[in-house]
mmCIF file of C-alpha atoms in Angstrom:
data_model
loop_
_atom_site.group_PDB
_atom_site.id
_atom_site.type_symbol
_atom_site.label_atom_id
_atom_site.label_comp_id
_atom_site.label_asym_id
_atom_site.label_seq_id
_atom_site.Cartn_x
_atom_site.Cartn_y
_atom_site.Cartn_z
ATOM 1 C CA MET A 1 -8.869 20.112 0.707
ATOM 2 C CA LYS A 2 -10.686 18.249 3.467
ATOM 3 C CA LEU A 3 -10.220 14.506 3.482
ATOM 4 C CA LEU A 4 -13.172 12.154 3.715
ATOM 5 C CA LYS A 5 -13.801 10.741 7.170
ATOM 6 C CA ILE A 6 -14.758 7.136 6.605
ATOM 7 C CA ASN A 7 -17.804 5.918 8.478
ATOM 8 C CA ARG A 8 -18.286 2.218 9.096
ATOM 9 C CA ARG A 9 -21.909 2.582 8.000
ATOM 10 C CA LEU A 10 -20.636 3.531 4.545
ATOM 11 C CA PHE A 11 -18.690 0.331 4.335
ATOM 12 C CA VAL A 12 -19.747 -3.275 3.920
ATOM 13 C CA LYS A 13 -17.947 -5.309 6.568
ATOM 14 C CA SER A 14 -16.626 -8.411 4.848
ATOM 15 C CA ALA A 15 -13.477 -10.372 4.133
ATOM 16 C CA THR A 16 -12.705 -7.725 1.538
ATOM 17 C CA ALA A 17 -12.330 -4.914 4.079
ATOM 18 C CA GLY A 18 -8.592 -4.603 3.674
ATOM 19 C CA ALA A 19 -8.768 -4.383 -0.093
ATOM 20 C CA SER A 20 -11.598 -1.855 -0.098
ATOM 21 C CA LEU A 21 -9.264 0.641 1.491
ATOM 22 C CA ALA A 22 -7.720 0.867 -1.958
ATOM 23 C CA ALA A 23 -10.278 3.579 -2.665
ATOM 24 C CA LEU A 24 -8.277 5.867 -0.437
ATOM 25 C CA PRO A 25 -5.532 6.944 -2.860
ATOM 26 C CA GLY A 26 -8.110 8.980 -4.738
ATOM 27 C CA ILE A 27 -9.138 10.650 -1.480
ATOM 28 C CA LEU A 28 -5.776 10.995 0.182
ATOM 29 C CA LYS A 29 -3.848 12.905 -2.439
ATOM 30 C CA ALA A 30 -1.348 15.709 -2.354
ATOM 31 C CA GLN A 31 -2.485 19.221 -3.124
ATOM 32 C CA GLN A 32 0.902 19.888 -4.640
ATOM 33 C CA ALA A 33 3.840 17.586 -5.323
ATOM 34 C CA PRO A 34 6.947 18.383 -3.227
ATOM 35 C CA SER A 35 9.069 18.790 -6.360
ATOM 36 C CA GLN A 36 7.002 21.784 -7.432
ATOM 37 C CA ASN A 37 8.247 23.679 -4.404
ATOM 38 C CA VAL A 38 11.931 22.892 -4.946
ATOM 39 C CA ALA A 39 13.964 25.879 -6.092
ATOM 40 C CA GLY A 40 17.553 24.671 -5.750
ATOM 41 C CA ALA A 41 20.127 22.891 -3.620
ATOM 42 C CA ASN A 42 19.029 24.717 -0.484
ATOM 43 C CA SER A 43 15.527 23.333 -0.978
ATOM 44 C CA ARG A 44 16.582 19.738 -1.577
ATOM 45 C CA ILE A 45 14.150 17.174 -0.163
ATOM 46 C CA ASN A 46 16.016 14.741 2.101
ATOM 47 C CA VAL A 47 14.374 11.330 2.240
ATOM 48 C CA ALA A 48 14.688 8.391 4.639
ATOM 49 C CA CYS A 49 13.740 4.759 4.088
ATOM 50 C CA VAL A 50 11.554 3.197 6.789
ATOM 51 C CA GLY A 51 11.835 -0.558 6.335
ATOM 52 C CA PHE A 52 14.522 -1.988 4.054
ATOM 53 C CA SER A 53 12.634 -4.802 2.345
ATOM 54 C CA ASP A 54 13.115 -6.571 -0.983
ATOM 55 C CA ARG A 55 10.367 -4.320 -2.287
ATOM 56 C CA PHE A 56 12.404 -1.250 -1.411
ATOM 57 C CA LYS A 57 15.654 -2.745 -2.688
ATOM 58 C CA ASP A 58 14.339 -4.038 -6.014
ATOM 59 C CA ALA A 59 11.636 -1.506 -6.930
ATOM 60 C CA LEU A 60 11.434 1.632 -4.819
ATOM 61 C CA LEU A 61 15.145 2.417 -4.595
ATOM 62 C CA PRO A 62 15.787 2.016 -8.363
ATOM 63 C CA SER A 63 12.785 4.245 -9.112
ATOM 64 C CA PHE A 64 13.981 6.814 -6.603
ATOM 65 C CA ILE A 65 17.464 6.876 -8.114
ATOM 66 C CA LYS A 66 16.101 7.409 -11.636
ATOM 67 C CA SER A 67 14.256 10.574 -10.666
ATOM 68 C CA LYS A 68 16.038 11.979 -7.625
ATOM 69 C CA ASP A 69 18.387 14.364 -9.435
ATOM 70 C CA ALA A 70 15.705 15.874 -11.642
ATOM 71 C CA LEU A 71 13.405 16.351 -8.661
ATOM 72 C CA ASN A 72 16.165 17.441 -6.260
ATOM 73 C CA PHE A 73 15.634 14.573 -3.814
ATOM 74 C CA GLU A 74 18.327 12.736 -1.862
ATOM 75 C CA MET A 75 18.405 9.617 0.322
ATOM 76 C CA VAL A 76 19.999 10.393 3.680
ATOM 77 C CA ALA A 77 18.849 7.796 6.237
ATOM 78 C CA LEU A 78 17.500 4.312 6.861
ATOM 79 C CA ALA A 79 15.439 2.968 9.755
ATOM 80 C CA ASP A 80 14.867 -0.745 10.285
ATOM 81 C CA LEU A 81 14.298 -2.886 13.372
ATOM 82 C CA TRP A 82 16.499 -5.777 12.214
ATOM 83 C CA SER A 83 20.242 -5.183 12.494
ATOM 84 C CA GLN A 84 20.939 -7.336 9.420
ATOM 85 C CA ARG A 85 18.585 -5.226 7.299
ATOM 86 C CA ARG A 86 20.238 -2.047 8.529
ATOM 87 C CA THR A 87 23.659 -3.362 7.528
ATOM 88 C CA GLU A 88 22.473 -4.651 4.144
ATOM 89 C CA GLY A 89 20.429 -1.534 3.483
ATOM 90 C CA LYS A 90 23.238 0.860 4.275
ATOM 91 C CA ALA A 91 25.599 -0.995 1.930
ATOM 92 C CA ARG A 92 23.083 -1.154 -0.935
ATOM 93 C CA ILE A 93 21.902 2.453 -0.682
ATOM 94 C CA GLU A 94 25.401 3.894 -0.330
ATOM 95 C CA GLU A 95 26.568 1.844 -3.309
ATOM 96 C CA LYS A 96 23.761 3.261 -5.444
ATOM 97 C CA ILE A 97 23.813 6.913 -4.360
ATOM 98 C CA GLY A 98 27.547 7.342 -3.775
ATOM 99 C CA HIS A 99 27.558 8.784 -0.269
ATOM 100 C CA GLY A 100 26.933 7.751 3.329
ATOM 101 C CA ILE A 101 23.582 7.580 5.094
ATOM 102 C CA ASP A 102 22.580 7.540 8.759
ATOM 103 C CA LEU A 103 21.091 4.475 10.449
ATOM 104 C CA TYR A 104 18.290 4.284 13.020
ATOM 105 C CA LYS A 105 16.748 1.362 14.906
ATOM 106 C CA SER A 106 13.126 2.416 14.344
ATOM 107 C CA ASP A 107 11.047 5.089 12.683
ATOM 108 C CA GLU A 108 10.476 6.763 16.049
ATOM 109 C CA ASP A 109 14.223 6.760 16.679
ATOM 110 C CA LEU A 110 14.631 8.424 13.279
ATOM 111 C CA TYR A 111 12.110 11.180 14.000
ATOM 112 C CA GLU A 112 13.563 11.842 17.431
ATOM 113 C CA LYS A 113 17.200 12.129 16.343
ATOM 114 C CA ALA A 114 17.395 13.009 12.637
ATOM 115 C CA LYS A 115 17.456 16.730 11.920
ATOM 116 C CA ASN A 116 17.831 16.561 8.150
ATOM 117 C CA VAL A 117 14.877 14.412 7.026
ATOM 118 C CA ASP A 118 11.955 15.984 5.142
ATOM 119 C CA ALA A 119 10.124 12.913 3.876
ATOM 120 C CA VAL A 120 10.072 9.128 4.186
ATOM 121 C CA ILE A 121 9.399 6.083 2.042
ATOM 122 C CA ILE A 122 7.506 3.538 4.153
ATOM 123 C CA SER A 123 7.963 -0.068 3.029
ATOM 124 C CA THR A 124 7.314 -2.063 6.182
ATOM 125 C CA ALA A 125 4.839 -4.917 6.793
ATOM 126 C CA ASP A 126 1.260 -4.407 5.586
ATOM 127 C CA PHE A 127 -0.302 -3.968 9.015
ATOM 128 C CA GLN A 128 2.368 -1.429 9.985
ATOM 129 C CA HIS A 129 1.762 0.986 7.098
ATOM 130 C CA ALA A 130 -0.964 3.046 8.754
ATOM 131 C CA ARG A 131 0.764 3.370 12.123
ATOM 132 C CA HIS A 132 4.065 4.288 10.492
ATOM 133 C CA THR A 133 2.325 6.848 8.285
ATOM 134 C CA VAL A 134 0.737 8.443 11.346
ATOM 135 C CA HIS A 135 4.173 8.553 12.988
ATOM 136 C CA ALA A 136 5.586 10.312 9.923
ATOM 137 C CA VAL A 137 2.764 12.842 9.608
ATOM 138 C CA THR A 138 2.861 13.614 13.326
ATOM 139 C CA ALA A 139 6.611 14.167 13.078
ATOM 140 C CA GLY A 140 6.057 16.617 10.218
ATOM 141 C CA LYS A 141 7.379 14.355 7.454
ATOM 142 C CA ASP A 142 5.695 13.869 4.099
ATOM 143 C CA SER A 143 5.495 10.230 3.064
ATOM 144 C CA TYR A 144 5.175 7.740 0.261
ATOM 145 C CA THR A 145 3.547 4.656 1.781
ATOM 146 C CA GLU A 146 3.366 1.278 0.128
ATOM 147 C CA LYS A 147 -0.071 -0.224 -0.348
ATOM 148 C CA PRO A 148 -2.245 -1.236 1.368
ATOM 149 C CA MET A 149 -2.431 1.977 3.365
ATOM 150 C CA ALA A 150 -4.337 0.181 6.116
ATOM 151 C CA GLU A 151 -5.766 -3.226 6.945
ATOM 152 C CA ASP A 152 -8.795 -2.003 8.931
ATOM 153 C CA MET A 153 -11.032 1.046 9.166
ATOM 154 C CA ASP A 154 -9.709 2.337 12.476
ATOM 155 C CA ALA A 155 -6.166 2.416 11.105
ATOM 156 C CA ALA A 156 -7.313 4.130 7.903
ATOM 157 C CA ASN A 157 -9.176 6.813 9.820
ATOM 158 C CA ALA A 158 -6.142 7.380 12.044
ATOM 159 C CA VAL A 159 -4.132 8.308 8.947
ATOM 160 C CA LEU A 160 -6.868 10.608 7.664
ATOM 161 C CA ASP A 161 -7.161 12.295 11.055
ATOM 162 C CA ALA A 162 -3.408 12.860 11.218
ATOM 163 C CA VAL A 163 -3.232 14.385 7.735
ATOM 164 C CA ASN A 164 -6.300 16.553 8.324
ATOM 165 C CA ALA A 165 -4.731 17.816 11.547
ATOM 166 C CA ALA A 166 -1.467 18.620 9.761
ATOM 167 C CA ARG A 167 -3.284 20.535 7.043
ATOM 168 C CA LYS A 168 -5.524 22.374 9.488
ATOM 169 C CA ALA A 169 -2.441 23.448 11.412
ATOM 170 C CA GLY A 170 -0.856 24.664 8.198
ATOM 171 C CA ASN A 171 2.125 22.372 8.661
ATOM 172 C CA ARG A 172 4.560 22.425 5.768
ATOM 173 C CA GLY A 173 5.546 18.815 6.436
ATOM 174 C CA GLY A 174 3.267 15.848 7.007
ATOM 175 C CA ALA A 175 0.423 17.136 4.841
ATOM 176 C CA VAL A 176 1.463 15.188 1.735
ATOM 177 C CA VAL A 177 0.838 11.434 1.706
ATOM 178 C CA GLN A 178 0.984 9.272 -1.409
ATOM 179 C CA ILE A 179 -0.113 5.621 -1.502
ATOM 180 C CA GLY A 180 1.547 3.129 -3.831
ATOM 181 C CA SER A 181 -1.408 1.930 -5.897
ATOM 182 C CA GLN A 182 0.063 0.855 -9.220
ATOM 183 C CA ARG A 183 -2.686 1.820 -11.658
ATOM 184 C CA ARG A 184 -2.775 5.484 -10.643
ATOM 185 C CA SER A 185 0.407 6.258 -12.585
ATOM 186 C CA GLY A 186 -0.497 4.374 -15.766
ATOM 187 C CA ASN A 187 -1.385 6.541 -18.754
ATOM 188 C CA ALA A 188 -3.739 3.910 -20.186
ATOM 189 C CA TYR A 189 -5.786 3.989 -16.989
ATOM 190 C CA HIS A 190 -6.117 7.770 -17.153
ATOM 191 C CA ILE A 191 -7.349 7.470 -20.732
ATOM 192 C CA ALA A 192 -9.871 4.795 -19.701
ATOM 193 C CA ASN A 193 -11.068 6.925 -16.797
ATOM 194 C CA ASP A 194 -11.593 9.952 -19.040
ATOM 195 C CA TYR A 195 -13.466 7.874 -21.621
ATOM 196 C CA ILE A 196 -15.774 6.204 -19.095
ATOM 197 C CA ARG A 197 -16.537 9.463 -17.314
ATOM 198 C CA SER A 198 -17.291 11.162 -20.647
ATOM 199 C CA GLY A 199 -20.418 9.001 -20.936
ATOM 200 C CA LYS A 200 -19.440 7.595 -24.333
ATOM 201 C CA PHE A 201 -19.007 4.091 -22.902
ATOM 202 C CA GLY A 202 -22.491 4.016 -21.409
ATOM 203 C CA ASP A 203 -23.399 2.558 -18.044
ATOM 204 C CA ILE A 204 -21.031 -0.086 -16.691
ATOM 205 C CA THR A 205 -22.844 -3.381 -16.130
ATOM 206 C CA TYR A 206 -20.028 -5.736 -15.134
ATOM 207 C CA VAL A 207 -16.341 -5.585 -14.212
ATOM 208 C CA ASP A 208 -14.193 -8.708 -14.585
ATOM 209 C CA LEU A 209 -10.987 -8.664 -12.521
ATOM 210 C CA CYS A 210 -8.544 -11.541 -12.240
ATOM 211 C CA TRP A 211 -4.986 -12.062 -10.931
ATOM 212 C CA ASN A 212 -3.761 -15.635 -11.351
ATOM 213 C CA VAL A 213 -0.282 -17.098 -10.887
ATOM 214 C CA ASN A 214 1.235 -20.536 -10.399
ATOM 215 C CA GLN A 215 3.693 -19.853 -7.604
ATOM 216 C CA PRO A 216 3.938 -22.443 -4.814
ATOM 217 C CA ARG A 217 6.329 -20.291 -2.779
ATOM 218 C CA ARG A 218 4.661 -16.944 -3.369
ATOM 219 C CA TRP A 219 5.523 -14.653 -0.436
ATOM 220 C CA ARG A 220 7.733 -17.313 1.121
ATOM 221 C CA ARG A 221 11.306 -16.319 1.987
ATOM 222 C CA PRO A 222 14.475 -18.421 1.572
ATOM 223 C CA GLU A 223 14.818 -20.841 4.465
ATOM 224 C CA ALA A 224 18.359 -19.648 5.168
ATOM 225 C CA LEU A 225 17.120 -16.072 5.531
ATOM 226 C CA VAL A 226 14.333 -17.099 7.902
ATOM 227 C CA ALA A 227 16.820 -19.093 9.976
ATOM 228 C CA SER A 228 19.162 -16.105 10.181
ATOM 229 C CA LEU A 229 16.602 -13.896 11.926
ATOM 230 C CA LYS A 230 17.074 -14.050 15.694
ATOM 231 C CA GLU A 231 14.880 -12.310 18.233
ATOM 232 C CA ALA A 232 17.927 -10.679 19.829
ATOM 233 C CA ASP A 233 18.728 -8.929 16.542
ATOM 234 C CA THR A 234 15.409 -7.116 16.214
ATOM 235 C CA ASP A 235 12.600 -5.652 18.330
ATOM 236 C CA TRP A 236 9.747 -8.144 18.218
ATOM 237 C CA LYS A 237 7.438 -6.154 20.509
ATOM 238 C CA ARG A 238 7.851 -3.004 18.433
ATOM 239 C CA TRP A 239 7.331 -5.008 15.233
ATOM 240 C CA LEU A 240 3.960 -6.278 16.527
ATOM 241 C CA LEU A 241 2.756 -2.725 17.259
ATOM 242 C CA ASP A 242 -0.909 -3.116 18.284
ATOM 243 C CA ARG A 243 -1.197 -6.797 17.328
ATOM 244 C CA PRO A 244 -1.555 -9.359 20.141
ATOM 245 C CA MET A 245 1.672 -10.386 21.816
ATOM 246 C CA VAL A 246 2.709 -13.836 20.605
ATOM 247 C CA ALA A 247 5.941 -15.813 20.730
ATOM 248 C CA PHE A 248 8.653 -14.663 18.340
ATOM 249 C CA ASP A 249 8.238 -16.244 14.905
ATOM 250 C CA PRO A 250 10.697 -15.409 12.106
ATOM 251 C CA ARG A 251 8.241 -16.682 9.490
ATOM 252 C CA LYS A 252 5.584 -14.202 10.572
ATOM 253 C CA TYR A 253 8.194 -11.451 10.627
ATOM 254 C CA LEU A 254 9.528 -12.133 7.119
ATOM 255 C CA GLU A 255 6.531 -13.857 5.506
ATOM 256 C CA PHE A 256 3.882 -11.590 7.016
ATOM 257 C CA ARG A 257 1.766 -11.700 3.832
ATOM 258 C CA LEU A 258 0.926 -15.318 4.642
ATOM 259 C CA PHE A 259 -0.314 -14.761 8.180
ATOM 260 C CA TRP A 260 -3.207 -13.108 9.952
ATOM 261 C CA PRO A 261 -3.441 -10.524 11.465
ATOM 262 C CA TYR A 262 -0.388 -9.069 9.719
ATOM 263 C CA SER A 263 -1.770 -9.063 6.170
ATOM 264 C CA SER A 264 -4.979 -9.844 4.317
ATOM 265 C CA GLY A 265 -2.917 -11.668 1.680
ATOM 266 C CA ILE A 266 -4.403 -11.656 -1.812
ATOM 267 C CA PRO A 267 -6.919 -8.808 -1.206
ATOM 268 C CA GLY A 268 -4.328 -6.439 0.212
ATOM 269 C CA GLN A 269 -1.577 -7.423 -2.206
ATOM 270 C CA TRP A 270 -3.310 -7.767 -5.584
ATOM 271 C CA MET A 271 -7.009 -7.001 -5.401
ATOM 272 C CA CYS A 272 -6.287 -3.545 -4.027
ATOM 273 C CA HIS A 273 -4.654 -2.472 -7.304
ATOM 274 C CA GLN A 274 -7.464 -3.664 -9.540
ATOM 275 C CA ILE A 275 -10.449 -2.757 -7.380
ATOM 276 C CA ASP A 276 -9.028 0.742 -6.974
ATOM 277 C CA THR A 277 -9.776 1.386 -10.649
ATOM 278 C CA VAL A 278 -13.459 0.634 -10.042
ATOM 279 C CA SER A 279 -13.780 3.395 -7.459
ATOM 280 C CA TRP A 280 -11.658 5.699 -9.593
ATOM 281 C CA PHE A 281 -13.529 5.193 -12.863
ATOM 282 C CA THR A 282 -17.052 5.214 -11.404
ATOM 283 C CA GLY A 283 -16.865 7.605 -8.462
ATOM 284 C CA PHE A 284 -18.287 5.032 -6.035
ATOM 285 C CA ASP A 285 -15.967 5.022 -3.035
ATOM 286 C CA PHE A 286 -17.494 1.845 -1.581
ATOM 287 C CA PRO A 287 -19.554 -1.127 -2.752
ATOM 288 C CA ARG A 288 -23.095 -1.281 -1.446
ATOM 289 C CA SER A 289 -22.897 -5.035 -0.908
ATOM 290 C CA ALA A 290 -20.181 -7.667 -0.854
ATOM 291 C CA MET A 291 -19.566 -11.362 -0.489
ATOM 292 C CA ALA A 292 -16.308 -13.278 -0.521
ATOM 293 C CA ALA A 293 -14.865 -16.753 -0.114
ATOM 294 C CA GLY A 294 -11.393 -18.195 -0.068
ATOM 295 C CA GLY A 295 -9.319 -21.088 1.121
ATOM 296 C CA ILE A 296 -5.979 -22.861 1.186
ATOM 297 C CA TYR A 297 -6.454 -25.600 -1.385
ATOM 298 C CA ALA A 298 -2.938 -26.376 -2.607
ATOM 299 C CA TRP A 299 -0.029 -24.755 -0.763
ATOM 300 C CA LYS A 300 -0.358 -26.303 2.693
ATOM 301 C CA ASP A 301 2.865 -24.960 4.151
ATOM 302 C CA GLY A 302 1.587 -23.445 7.375
ATOM 303 C CA ARG A 303 0.248 -20.265 5.794
ATOM 304 C CA GLN A 304 -2.983 -18.723 7.031
ATOM 305 C CA SER A 305 -3.899 -16.477 4.085
ATOM 306 C CA CYS A 306 -5.755 -17.926 1.105
ATOM 307 C CA ASP A 307 -4.113 -19.328 -1.997
ATOM 308 C CA THR A 308 -7.482 -18.987 -3.756
ATOM 309 C CA PHE A 309 -9.880 -16.065 -3.297
ATOM 310 C CA THR A 310 -13.051 -14.729 -4.948
ATOM 311 C CA THR A 311 -15.260 -11.765 -4.138
ATOM 312 C CA ILE A 312 -18.387 -10.261 -5.677
ATOM 313 C CA LEU A 313 -19.001 -6.573 -5.084
ATOM 314 C CA GLU A 314 -22.103 -4.644 -6.093
ATOM 315 C CA TYR A 315 -21.729 -0.928 -6.763
ATOM 316 C CA GLY A 316 -24.424 1.642 -7.337
ATOM 317 C CA PRO A 317 -26.350 4.524 -5.764
ATOM 318 C CA ASP A 318 -27.757 3.684 -2.342
ATOM 319 C CA ASN A 319 -31.045 5.404 -3.158
ATOM 320 C CA ASP A 320 -31.697 3.486 -6.384
ATOM 321 C CA PRO A 321 -31.121 -0.296 -6.281
ATOM 322 C CA SER A 322 -32.247 -0.590 -9.908
ATOM 323 C CA LYS A 323 -28.993 1.040 -10.995
ATOM 324 C CA GLY A 324 -25.555 -0.414 -10.526
ATOM 325 C CA PHE A 325 -23.183 -3.159 -11.579
ATOM 326 C CA GLN A 326 -21.191 -6.114 -10.303
ATOM 327 C CA ALA A 327 -17.429 -6.278 -9.962
ATOM 328 C CA VAL A 328 -16.018 -9.781 -9.584
ATOM 329 C CA PHE A 329 -12.424 -10.332 -8.507
ATOM 330 C CA SER A 330 -10.833 -13.772 -8.465
ATOM 331 C CA SER A 331 -7.289 -14.877 -7.782
ATOM 332 C CA ARG A 332 -5.429 -18.117 -7.355
ATOM 333 C CA GLN A 333 -1.782 -18.900 -6.750
ATOM 334 C CA THR A 334 -2.132 -22.448 -8.043
ATOM 335 C CA ASN A 335 -2.744 -22.007 -11.791
ATOM 336 C CA SER A 336 -1.850 -19.062 -14.027
ATOM 337 C CA ALA A 337 -4.550 -19.557 -16.691
ATOM 338 C CA ARG A 338 -6.138 -16.198 -17.623
ATOM 339 C CA GLY A 339 -3.292 -14.363 -15.864
ATOM 340 C CA ASN A 340 -4.161 -10.721 -15.181
ATOM 341 C CA VAL A 341 -7.539 -9.553 -16.427
ATOM 342 C CA GLU A 342 -9.204 -6.137 -16.130
ATOM 343 C CA LYS A 343 -12.317 -5.801 -18.279
ATOM 344 C CA TYR A 344 -15.077 -3.225 -18.038
ATOM 345 C CA HIS A 345 -18.345 -4.136 -19.775
ATOM 346 C CA SER A 346 -21.310 -2.018 -20.844
ATOM 347 C CA ALA A 347 -24.142 -2.523 -23.311
ATOM 348 C CA ILE A 348 -21.973 -0.693 -25.842
ATOM 349 C CA GLY A 349 -18.730 -2.630 -25.553
ATOM 350 C CA THR A 350 -15.748 -3.729 -23.481
ATOM 351 C CA ILE A 351 -12.638 -1.947 -22.254
ATOM 352 C CA ASP A 352 -9.646 -4.117 -21.386
#
């Protein structure tokens, strides 16, 4: 299966660029799940964690543990730039899986030295996902990468190029990449997709998407944790990757979702899940027009990403402007009224 090479001309450049990459999970999918190739203990898939975050600790690791025995997977290593995370991660993982794991100071250190790793779970900062996925694919490791896969088009295409190269070369490892978009595993969403694509729902005319919370400290970290991070205990230059060199800032390191250019904030964290269903259900990989606005209206704590964000996307065939529909996404972190909303409208009815 050849992966789609994304062309900038296919894409509306806007503030929603990071979130629009959510269309990629439907493009970048495995031809065959690793577990289908596992025959026994000799074929066990050894997995390493790249980036021991709260997300890995509280969500990814528990999910991995629930299914690892049935799928013949095992956790064998951890790579993290921060020495404190390596220590904490080793203790937590070993407590949960009942045996020791190896530690590495970076993903590149892992790929250079580890001889027993087949695949990785990448749960680093948003802007690092694409680069770390390319590292994994190039090293011949399959990967599960947290969303968003990329924050810009160049980074997204770098991942696609790496996977295409691995598949063209017939590499056994590195050709399988899965992106952590939440809706893709939900049975209700598969039912909705089948129903919409059957034609019984009629033409979609409007999609209403909303993700509202009232969380003043959303994506903030405990002050004691921020204070505990010292530049000498990590690798700030390696953490920045291709971002401009700036003075060490523990808030940017730990609260990256609040700061440009390390995260798009609301679009890359929440919109990506919901807008992904639009591309999935309709077959339109990209909107044909877009507009967006956002601001920091309540939580003035030094953050740079919006606490309130709205975007209007128009989808439809490029050769027929009379056909199409609007998808409107709105989100605020200042008031939870309406909560999470996902409604698809047609002249026949509504799916929610």
